[in-house]
Coordinates of C-alpha atoms in Angstrom, one line a residue:
M267 CA 112.2 155.4 41.3
I268 CA 113.5 154.2 45.0
S269 CA 113.1 150.3 44.6
S270 CA 115.0 149.4 47.9
S271 CA 116.2 150.4 51.0
C272 CA 118.3 149.4 54.4
W273 CA 120.3 150.7 57.2
V274 CA 123.7 150.1 58.6
P275 CA 124.6 150.4 62.1
R276 CA 126.3 152.6 63.4
G277 CA 130.1 152.3 64.0
F278 CA 130.9 149.9 60.8
A279 CA 131.6 152.4 58.5
S280 CA 135.0 154.5 58.4
E281 CA 135.6 157.4 59.4
F282 CA 137.5 158.4 56.9
P283 CA 136.4 156.8 53.2
E284 CA 139.4 156.5 50.8
K285 CA 139.0 158.0 47.1
Y286 CA 139.4 155.0 44.6
E287 CA 142.5 155.4 42.8
L288 CA 143.0 153.8 39.9
N289 CA 146.2 152.7 39.3
D290 CA 148.5 150.7 36.3
E291 CA 147.1 146.7 37.2
E292 CA 143.4 147.5 37.5
M293 CA 143.1 149.6 33.9
E294 CA 145.1 147.1 32.6
R295 CA 142.5 144.7 33.5
I296 CA 139.6 147.5 32.4
T297 CA 140.4 147.3 29.5
A298 CA 140.8 143.7 29.1
M299 CA 136.9 142.9 30.4
A300 CA 136.5 145.6 27.8
N301 CA 138.6 143.9 24.5
L302 CA 136.7 140.6 26.0
E303 CA 133.2 142.4 25.3
L304 CA 134.4 143.8 21.8
N305 CA 135.7 140.3 20.9
D306 CA 132.1 138.7 21.5
A307 CA 130.6 141.4 20.0
K308 CA 132.6 141.1 17.0
E309 CA 132.0 137.5 17.0
G310 CA 128.6 137.4 18.0
L311 CA 128.4 139.9 14.2
E312 CA 130.0 136.8 12.5
E313 CA 127.5 134.4 13.9
A314 CA 124.7 136.7 13.4
Q315 CA 125.6 137.2 9.5
E316 CA 125.7 133.2 8.9
Q317 CA 122.2 132.3 10.5
E318 CA 120.3 135.8 10.6
T319 CA 119.2 136.3 6.1
E320 CA 117.3 139.4 6.8
G321 CA 120.4 141.1 8.2
K322 CA 118.7 143.2 10.8
K323 CA 120.6 141.9 14.1
S324 CA 124.5 142.5 12.5
S325 CA 123.3 145.7 11.4
Q326 CA 122.8 146.4 14.8
L327 CA 126.0 144.5 16.4
R328 CA 127.7 146.7 13.3
D329 CA 126.6 149.7 14.6
Q330 CA 127.6 149.1 18.4
I331 CA 131.3 148.2 16.9
E332 CA 131.4 150.8 14.8
L333 CA 130.7 153.3 17.6
D334 CA 133.2 151.6 19.9
D335 CA 135.9 152.4 17.3
D336 CA 134.4 156.1 17.2
L337 CA 135.5 156.4 21.1
K338 CA 139.1 155.4 20.7
E339 CA 139.9 158.9 18.8
Y340 CA 139.0 160.6 22.1
D341 CA 141.4 158.4 24.2
L342 CA 139.5 158.1 26.8
E343 CA 141.9 156.1 28.4
N344 CA 143.7 159.3 28.9
Y345 CA 140.7 161.5 30.0
D346 CA 142.5 162.6 32.7
N347 CA 145.6 164.1 31.7
E348 CA 144.2 166.5 29.0
D349 CA 144.7 169.9 30.0
D350 CA 141.9 171.1 33.1
G351 CA 142.1 175.5 32.3
T352 CA 143.0 177.2 35.2
E353 CA 142.4 174.1 37.4
G354 CA 146.3 172.8 36.4
E355 CA 147.2 169.4 34.7
N356 CA 148.5 166.4 36.3
I357 CA 151.9 166.6 36.7
T358 CA 153.8 163.4 34.6
M359 CA 157.2 164.4 34.0
F360 CA 158.5 164.8 37.2
P361 CA 159.3 161.5 39.3
G362 CA 157.2 161.6 42.5
L363 CA 155.1 164.3 41.6
S364 CA 153.2 162.0 38.8
N365 CA 150.6 160.3 41.6
S366 CA 150.6 163.6 44.2
D367 CA 147.8 166.3 43.8
A368 CA 150.6 168.5 42.5
K369 CA 149.1 170.5 39.5
Y370 CA 151.2 172.1 36.7
H371 CA 149.7 175.6 35.9
Q372 CA 150.6 177.9 32.2
G373 CA 150.2 181.1 33.5
E374 CA 149.5 184.6 32.2
E375 CA 152.2 185.1 29.9
G376 CA 152.6 181.1 28.5
E377 CA 155.3 178.4 29.3
N378 CA 157.4 181.5 30.7
D379 CA 155.6 181.5 33.0
A380 CA 154.6 178.9 34.4
Y381 CA 154.5 177.2 38.1
L382 CA 153.5 174.2 40.3
S383 CA 150.9 174.3 43.2
L384 CA 150.4 171.6 46.2
P385 CA 147.1 171.4 48.2
T386 CA 147.4 173.4 51.4
D387 CA 147.5 171.7 54.8
V388 CA 143.8 173.2 54.8
D389 CA 142.3 172.4 51.7
L390 CA 143.5 168.3 52.4
Q391 CA 141.5 169.3 55.6
E392 CA 138.8 170.5 54.8
E393 CA 138.4 168.1 51.6
K394 CA 138.6 165.2 54.5
Q395 CA 136.4 166.8 56.9
E396 CA 133.8 166.8 53.9
S397 CA 133.5 162.9 53.7
Q398 CA 134.1 162.4 57.7
I399 CA 131.7 159.9 58.9
Y400 CA 131.0 159.6 63.0
P401 CA 131.1 156.6 64.7
T402 CA 128.0 158.0 65.9
D403 CA 126.7 158.0 62.8
N404 CA 124.5 156.0 60.7
L405 CA 124.2 155.2 57.4
V406 CA 121.3 154.4 55.5
L407 CA 121.5 152.2 51.4
A408 CA 118.8 153.0 48.8
T409 CA 119.0 152.2 45.7
R410 CA 117.8 155.2 42.8
T411 CA 116.5 154.0 39.3
E412 CA 116.7 157.4 37.1
D413 CA 116.3 157.9 32.9
D414 CA 117.4 153.8 32.7
I415 CA 120.1 154.6 34.4
S416 CA 120.7 152.6 38.4
Y417 CA 122.9 153.6 41.4
L418 CA 123.6 152.9 45.5
D419 CA 123.6 155.5 47.3
V420 CA 125.1 156.0 50.3
Y421 CA 123.5 158.4 52.9
V422 CA 124.4 159.4 56.2
Y423 CA 122.5 160.1 58.9
D424 CA 123.2 161.8 62.2
D425 CA 120.8 162.4 64.9
G426 CA 122.4 165.3 66.1
A427 CA 124.4 165.7 69.4
G428 CA 122.9 168.0 72.8
A429 CA 120.1 168.0 75.2
P430 CA 116.9 167.6 72.7
E431 CA 113.8 170.4 73.5
G432 CA 113.1 170.7 76.5
S433 CA 115.6 168.1 78.3
N434 CA 118.9 168.9 80.4
E435 CA 122.1 168.5 79.1
E436 CA 124.5 165.9 80.5
E437 CA 128.2 165.5 81.1
E438 CA 128.0 163.0 78.7
D439 CA 127.0 165.1 76.2
K440 CA 130.3 166.8 75.9
F441 CA 132.2 164.5 74.3
D442 CA 130.6 165.5 71.0
A443 CA 132.8 168.4 69.7
D444 CA 129.9 170.4 68.9
V445 CA 128.8 170.3 72.5
A446 CA 131.7 171.3 73.9
K447 CA 131.9 174.2 71.9
G448 CA 128.1 175.4 73.5
L449 CA 126.5 174.2 70.3
V450 CA 123.0 171.4 70.1
R451 CA 123.1 169.9 66.8
D452 CA 119.8 169.3 65.0
S453 CA 119.1 165.7 63.5
N454 CA 120.7 165.8 60.1
L455 CA 120.4 163.5 56.6
Y456 CA 122.4 163.6 53.5
V457 CA 123.6 161.7 50.3
H458 CA 127.9 160.6 51.2
H459 CA 128.0 159.2 47.1
D460 CA 126.8 157.0 45.1
I461 CA 127.4 153.7 43.2
M462 CA 126.7 153.4 39.8
L463 CA 125.2 149.8 38.9
P464 CA 124.7 147.8 36.2
S465 CA 120.4 147.1 36.1
F466 CA 117.6 147.7 37.2
P467 CA 118.0 147.0 41.5
L468 CA 115.9 145.0 42.7
C469 CA 117.3 144.3 46.8
V470 CA 120.0 145.8 48.6
E471 CA 121.7 143.8 52.3
W472 CA 124.5 145.4 53.7
I473 CA 126.9 143.0 55.5
N474 CA 129.4 142.9 57.9
Y475 CA 132.8 141.2 56.5
K476 CA 135.4 141.2 54.6
P477 CA 135.1 139.4 51.1
G478 CA 137.8 136.8 50.1
Q479 CA 139.2 135.9 53.3
T480 CA 140.9 133.1 52.5
D481 CA 144.2 133.5 54.6
L482 CA 142.7 135.5 57.3
A483 CA 146.5 136.6 59.5
E484 CA 146.0 136.6 63.5
N485 CA 145.6 139.5 64.2
D486 CA 143.7 141.0 61.1
S487 CA 140.3 141.8 61.6
N488 CA 137.3 140.2 59.1
V489 CA 134.8 142.7 60.0
G490 CA 134.1 145.0 57.0
N491 CA 131.3 147.3 55.8
F492 CA 130.0 146.3 52.4
A493 CA 126.5 145.9 50.1
A494 CA 125.2 143.0 47.9
V495 CA 123.3 143.9 45.2
G496 CA 120.4 142.0 43.4
T497 CA 119.2 143.3 40.4
F498 CA 116.8 141.8 37.0
D499 CA 120.4 140.6 36.1
P500 CA 121.6 136.9 37.5
Q501 CA 125.2 138.4 39.3
I502 CA 124.8 139.6 42.6
E503 CA 127.1 142.7 42.8
I504 CA 129.9 143.3 46.1
W505 CA 130.8 146.8 47.1
N506 CA 132.3 147.8 49.8
L507 CA 131.6 151.0 51.1
D508 CA 134.0 152.5 52.0
Y509 CA 135.8 154.0 48.9
I510 CA 134.4 157.1 46.6
D511 CA 134.4 156.7 43.0
K512 CA 135.0 152.9 42.5
A513 CA 133.9 151.7 39.5
F514 CA 134.0 147.7 39.6
P515 CA 132.3 145.7 42.8
D516 CA 134.9 143.7 45.0
L517 CA 133.3 140.7 44.5
I518 CA 130.4 139.5 41.9
L519 CA 128.7 136.7 43.1
G520 CA 126.8 134.5 40.0
E521 CA 129.6 133.9 37.5
P522 CA 132.1 130.3 37.1
P523 CA 134.9 130.7 39.9
Q524 CA 136.8 131.2 37.0
Q525 CA 135.8 133.8 35.3
N526 CA 134.2 135.7 38.9
S527 CA 135.5 139.7 39.2
F528 CA 138.4 140.1 36.0
T529 CA 139.7 136.2 36.9
A530 CA 140.7 134.6 33.4
L531 CA 139.8 137.1 30.9
S532 CA 141.1 135.4 27.9
K533 CA 138.2 132.8 29.0
K534 CA 134.9 133.9 27.2
N535 CA 132.0 135.6 29.3
K536 CA 129.2 135.5 27.0
K537 CA 125.3 135.9 28.5
K538 CA 124.0 132.3 28.8
K539 CA 120.7 132.2 27.8
K540 CA 118.0 130.6 30.7
S541 CA 118.1 126.9 31.7
K542 CA 115.3 125.2 32.4
N543 CA 117.1 122.7 34.5
H544 CA 119.0 123.3 37.8
V545 CA 121.9 125.0 38.3
T546 CA 123.6 124.8 41.4
T547 CA 126.9 127.0 40.0
H548 CA 124.9 130.8 39.9
H549 CA 121.4 132.3 38.7
T550 CA 120.0 132.7 35.5
D551 CA 117.3 134.9 36.5
A552 CA 116.3 138.3 38.8
V553 CA 118.0 137.9 42.5
L554 CA 114.7 139.2 44.5
S555 CA 116.5 139.1 47.8
L556 CA 119.0 138.9 49.9
A557 CA 119.8 137.6 53.5
H558 CA 123.3 137.9 55.1
N559 CA 123.8 135.9 58.1
R560 CA 124.6 138.3 61.5
T561 CA 126.5 135.1 62.9
H562 CA 128.0 132.7 60.0
R563 CA 129.1 136.4 58.7
N564 CA 130.5 134.8 55.4
V565 CA 127.2 133.2 54.4
L566 CA 124.4 135.0 51.8
A567 CA 121.6 134.0 51.1
S568 CA 119.7 134.9 47.5
T569 CA 116.2 133.8 46.4
S570 CA 115.4 134.0 42.5
A571 CA 113.0 134.3 40.2
D572 CA 114.7 131.0 38.4
H573 CA 113.1 129.5 41.8
T574 CA 116.1 128.7 43.6
V575 CA 117.5 129.1 46.8
K576 CA 121.3 129.6 46.5
L577 CA 123.9 129.8 49.8
W578 CA 127.1 131.6 49.0
D579 CA 130.6 131.4 51.1
L580 CA 131.8 135.4 50.7
N581 CA 135.3 133.6 50.8
T582 CA 135.0 132.2 47.8
G583 CA 133.0 133.7 46.1
T584 CA 130.1 130.6 45.1
A585 CA 127.4 128.6 45.6
V586 CA 127.8 126.0 48.1
R587 CA 124.4 124.9 48.0
S588 CA 121.5 125.4 45.4
L589 CA 117.7 124.4 47.2
N590 CA 115.1 124.2 43.9
H591 CA 112.1 122.3 45.7
I592 CA 111.5 124.8 49.0
H593 CA 109.1 126.3 47.0
A594 CA 107.5 123.2 44.9
N595 CA 110.0 125.0 41.4
K596 CA 108.0 128.2 42.1
T597 CA 110.0 132.0 42.1
V598 CA 110.9 132.5 45.6
S599 CA 110.5 136.7 46.6
S600 CA 111.5 137.1 50.0
S601 CA 114.2 135.8 52.7
Q602 CA 115.6 136.2 56.2
W603 CA 117.7 134.3 58.9
H604 CA 116.6 134.4 62.0
S605 CA 118.0 136.3 64.5
Q606 CA 118.7 133.9 67.2
E607 CA 118.9 129.8 65.9
A608 CA 121.5 131.2 62.8
S609 CA 120.8 127.9 60.7
I610 CA 117.0 128.4 60.2
L611 CA 116.6 130.8 57.0
L612 CA 112.9 132.1 56.6
T613 CA 111.8 132.1 52.8
G614 CA 108.4 132.8 50.5
G615 CA 107.7 131.9 47.3
Y616 CA 105.0 132.0 44.9
D617 CA 103.3 128.8 45.2
G618 CA 101.7 130.2 48.0
T619 CA 103.9 129.2 51.3
C620 CA 106.8 130.4 53.5
G621 CA 109.4 128.1 54.1
V622 CA 111.3 127.6 57.4
T623 CA 114.2 126.0 56.6
D624 CA 116.9 124.3 58.6
V625 CA 120.4 124.5 56.2
R626 CA 122.4 122.2 58.3
I627 CA 119.7 119.2 57.2
S628 CA 121.1 117.8 53.5
D629 CA 118.5 116.0 52.8
E630 CA 116.2 119.3 51.4
S631 CA 112.2 116.9 51.5
Q632 CA 113.3 117.0 54.9
M633 CA 114.7 120.5 55.7
T634 CA 111.6 122.6 55.6
K635 CA 108.3 123.6 57.1
N636 CA 106.1 124.8 54.6
Y637 CA 103.0 127.2 56.4
K638 CA 100.3 128.0 53.4
V639 CA 98.1 131.4 52.6
A640 CA 95.4 131.3 51.3
N641 CA 94.4 129.4 48.0
G642 CA 95.3 132.2 44.8
E643 CA 98.0 134.0 47.1
E644 CA 101.7 134.7 46.2
V645 CA 103.5 135.3 49.1
E646 CA 106.0 138.3 48.2
N647 CA 107.6 139.7 51.8
V648 CA 108.3 137.4 55.2
R649 CA 109.8 138.9 58.3
W650 CA 110.6 137.2 61.7
G651 CA 108.5 138.5 64.0
H652 CA 110.0 140.2 67.4
S653 CA 109.2 136.7 69.4
P654 CA 111.1 134.4 67.9
E655 CA 108.7 131.9 66.9
I656 CA 106.6 134.2 64.9
F657 CA 107.4 135.5 61.8
Y658 CA 104.8 137.2 59.2
A659 CA 103.9 137.1 55.2
G660 CA 102.9 139.4 52.4
T661 CA 100.6 138.6 49.5
D662 CA 99.7 139.9 46.5
N663 CA 96.0 140.2 47.6
G664 CA 97.3 142.5 50.1
N665 CA 97.1 140.0 53.0
I666 CA 99.6 140.0 55.9
Y667 CA 99.8 136.7 57.9
C668 CA 100.4 136.0 61.1
F669 CA 102.4 132.3 61.7
D670 CA 103.6 130.6 64.6
V671 CA 106.4 127.8 63.8
R672 CA 104.8 125.9 66.2
T673 CA 101.3 125.9 64.5
V674 CA 101.2 124.3 60.7
D675 CA 98.1 124.0 59.9
K676 CA 96.6 127.6 60.0
P677 CA 98.1 131.6 60.1
L678 CA 97.2 132.9 64.6
W679 CA 95.5 136.1 62.2
T680 CA 95.0 137.2 59.0
L681 CA 95.0 140.9 58.3
H682 CA 93.9 142.1 54.9
A683 CA 95.9 145.4 54.9
H684 CA 95.6 147.0 51.1
D685 CA 94.1 146.2 48.2
A686 CA 97.1 145.3 46.4
G687 CA 100.1 143.5 46.6
I688 CA 102.4 143.8 49.6
S689 CA 105.2 145.9 48.6
S690 CA 107.3 146.2 51.8
L691 CA 107.0 144.3 55.4
D692 CA 109.3 145.2 58.4
V693 CA 109.2 144.3 62.3
N694 CA 110.7 146.9 64.7
S695 CA 113.6 145.2 66.3
H696 CA 113.2 147.4 68.7
V697 CA 109.7 147.5 69.8
P698 CA 107.8 144.9 70.0
G699 CA 104.5 144.5 68.1
M700 CA 105.3 147.7 65.8
L701 CA 104.6 146.4 61.7
V702 CA 104.8 148.6 59.0
T703 CA 103.8 147.4 55.2
S704 CA 102.9 149.2 52.1
A705 CA 101.4 148.3 48.7
M706 CA 102.6 148.5 44.9
G707 CA 98.9 150.3 43.6
E708 CA 99.3 152.5 46.7
K709 CA 101.2 155.7 47.9
V710 CA 100.4 155.2 51.3
V711 CA 102.2 153.4 54.3
K712 CA 100.8 151.8 57.0
L713 CA 102.0 151.3 60.6
W714 CA 100.4 148.5 62.7
K715 CA 100.0 147.5 66.5
C716 CA 100.7 144.4 67.1
P717 CA 100.2 141.5 69.7
T718 CA 102.6 140.3 71.1
E719 CA 100.5 137.4 73.0
G720 CA 97.0 135.2 72.1
N721 CA 95.5 135.4 68.8
K722 CA 93.7 139.0 68.7
G723 CA 94.3 141.0 65.1
P724 CA 96.7 144.4 64.6
S725 CA 95.1 147.2 64.8
M726 CA 96.3 150.3 62.9
V727 CA 98.2 153.0 64.4
L728 CA 99.3 155.6 60.9
S729 CA 98.3 156.0 57.2
R730 CA 100.5 158.4 55.5
D731 CA 100.6 159.2 52.0
F732 CA 104.6 160.7 52.1
G733 CA 104.5 161.7 48.9
V734 CA 106.6 158.9 47.0
G735 CA 104.2 158.0 44.5
N736 CA 103.6 153.9 44.9
V737 CA 105.6 152.6 47.7
L738 CA 108.6 149.9 47.0
T739 CA 110.3 150.1 50.3
S740 CA 110.2 151.1 53.7
S741 CA 112.6 150.0 56.7
F742 CA 112.9 150.5 60.4
A743 CA 117.2 151.3 61.5
D744 CA 118.8 148.9 63.4
D745 CA 120.5 150.8 66.1
I746 CA 118.2 151.6 70.1
E747 CA 119.0 155.3 69.6
V748 CA 117.1 155.3 66.4
A749 CA 115.0 152.8 66.7
G750 CA 111.7 154.6 65.7
N751 CA 113.4 156.3 62.1
L752 CA 111.1 154.6 59.0
T753 CA 112.7 155.2 55.8
I754 CA 110.5 155.3 53.1
G755 CA 110.9 154.9 49.0
G756 CA 108.9 155.0 46.0
V757 CA 108.1 155.1 42.2
S758 CA 108.6 158.8 42.5
G759 CA 110.6 161.8 44.5
A760 CA 113.4 161.3 47.4
L761 CA 113.9 159.0 49.9
K762 CA 111.7 160.5 53.0
M763 CA 112.4 159.4 56.5
M764 CA 110.3 159.7 59.4
D765 CA 110.5 159.2 63.5
T766 CA 108.1 157.7 64.1
F767 CA 107.8 158.4 68.0
S768 CA 107.4 162.0 66.7
N769 CA 103.9 161.5 65.6
R770 CA 101.8 161.6 68.6
S771 CA 99.4 158.9 67.7
V772 CA 103.0 156.4 67.6
R773 CA 103.3 157.5 71.1
N774 CA 100.1 157.3 72.6
S775 CA 99.6 154.1 71.4
F776 CA 103.2 152.4 71.8
R777 CA 103.4 154.6 75.1
D778 CA 104.4 151.4 77.5
E779 CA 107.1 150.1 74.7
L780 CA 108.6 153.5 74.2
K781 CA 109.6 153.8 78.6
Q782 CA 110.9 150.8 77.8
L783 CA 113.1 151.7 75.2
Q784 CA 114.5 154.8 76.6
V785 CA 115.2 152.9 79.4
Q786 CA 117.5 150.6 77.4
A787 CA 118.6 153.3 75.3
R788 CA 120.1 155.2 78.7
A789 CA 121.8 151.3 79.9
S790 CA 123.3 151.0 76.8
A791 CA 124.5 154.8 76.1
K792 CA 125.8 154.6 79.6
E793 CA 127.8 151.4 78.9
Q794 CA 129.3 153.3 75.9
G795 CA 130.0 156.3 78.5
R796 CA 128.0 158.2 75.9
A797 CA 124.2 160.3 76.7
S798 CA 121.7 159.0 75.2
R799 CA 119.2 161.4 73.3
L800 CA 116.4 158.8 72.7
A801 CA 116.3 158.7 76.7
R802 CA 115.1 162.4 76.8
K803 CA 113.2 162.7 73.7
Y804 CA 109.6 163.1 73.6
Q805 CA 108.8 164.9 77.0
N806 CA 105.8 166.6 76.0
D807 CA 102.9 165.8 73.7
S808 CA 103.6 169.1 71.5
H809 CA 106.9 167.4 70.1
K810 CA 107.0 168.3 66.1
E811 CA 106.6 165.7 64.0
N812 CA 109.9 164.8 61.8
V813 CA 109.9 163.6 58.3
M814 CA 112.9 164.5 56.1
T815 CA 114.3 164.4 52.9
V816 CA 117.1 164.6 51.0
E817 CA 117.3 164.4 46.7
A818 CA 119.8 162.5 45.3
G819 CA 122.0 162.1 42.0
D820 CA 123.7 165.2 40.1
L821 CA 126.6 164.7 42.6
D822 CA 129.4 166.8 42.1
D823 CA 132.0 169.2 44.4
S824 CA 129.8 172.2 45.2
D825 CA 127.5 168.6 46.7
S826 CA 130.3 168.0 49.2
D827 CA 129.2 170.2 51.6
G828 CA 127.4 168.1 54.0
A829 CA 123.5 168.5 53.9
D830 CA 123.6 171.9 52.6
G831 CA 124.2 173.4 49.2
A832 CA 122.3 171.5 46.9
H833 CA 120.6 169.1 49.1
E834 CA 117.0 170.3 50.5
M835 CA 115.9 168.8 53.9
E836 CA 112.3 169.4 54.8
E837 CA 110.7 169.4 58.1
D838 CA 106.7 168.5 58.2
E839 CA 105.0 169.3 61.8
D840 CA 101.8 168.2 63.2

């Protein structure tokens, strides 16, 4: 199940992501966390024994403690130090080699034939190339759940290199190493690495800011490559995407400051019951949406089933503001910052309204304008349109509303897009009027062309079942070179990616917009000293429709050969 997804623009990911190594200090912290949980379980058992007469709860807690005790005999802390057969074991007896990749081998004749081995330069170079992310690659983030275990999958999308079919090669194409050798590289999608999550994920947001920047040196950069994940738990986890095999997030939003991210482990860390009062320091229920402010990059907004909108300072990891009256103390389902007005936040709630909030205003009763949908409907998704004064809202009845912020009393138009609640709604930031929708109880994704002027309603361009079951997420790419690419995920199957302009109907409906997009893409690439592939694509109507997919999960060493090996790639044609 793919529950949410988003794109990472080119150039932000580290070219060579590092493998996370657990040092002694981090191991002590993890051990302290485990002991704290064990102590809490023991205390809970004692309280249950005093309060429960039936003994059911105490039996469950006792079984958990016995299980923890049973695990001690396996010495999991030293698991990696065990003999690994022909692969050799880590070196611990020689100073200077204990933290290296040197291996100790027993040989065929036992200890008399023992030897040490070091990775060759070829081995190191191959391992480095396997994890390399090029500046021209995009990342796609998708949250996946299988067998009650959830992950954040980090995909790499390579749009290819060289002259597209039917076009001529340009001199700037040769800046790519493959093209310089006379090769043409096709587009490619593969899973780079994944991160295990603590609970079922509901939303994911990319963050281009390094959290915790309190004392930033003059020459240091605060630009980062992080992901924020909201789940059924009230906490928000912030993960560094430039590390592989990391076990714990870099920051956890949603706990009191003294308990955040391994700090003050001696204090109690029990789960709190959901409070009916307005809690300003953290969420008390599931986190339904996240929105990172691209202008004030240390600000993250979150909305929750606890009826609040919270603004977080990523430097301190604390909620600097909590708003609970924007949606009449009802669940707040969706949010997005305005792309030009950095202080304007758009939200949607179960009170049947969309809120346009200026967070600079201190008086909560004066900071929001509410735009109402039809009676009895709840807003599930909101998105700003291509024009700065336009926004869209999707409801639980399958309707799409288009509002102009200057007109509060009624929408510009209403569209019954689906027969079930809207599960995803996204606007193409580079193609005026291109809108995609999906519904919770339907298997199709619909692409619409919305008018940019006047009150005329939208027209459907494409309706497609991508074989992912009921659709839960769809997302357009942010970069102009891949502006037509769309990711789709649902309750079954793998993540799908479609180049929407590879479809003839889409090209015909957005003919003028595509031409303008190609002109802009060529100019943008020229500024960077590169050739634009988008400007040379779709030269004739015989262009093949391109839909890609790659299976995630079960990642191991055999899967590390990029998109080859265990990952399956598909391309559908008209």
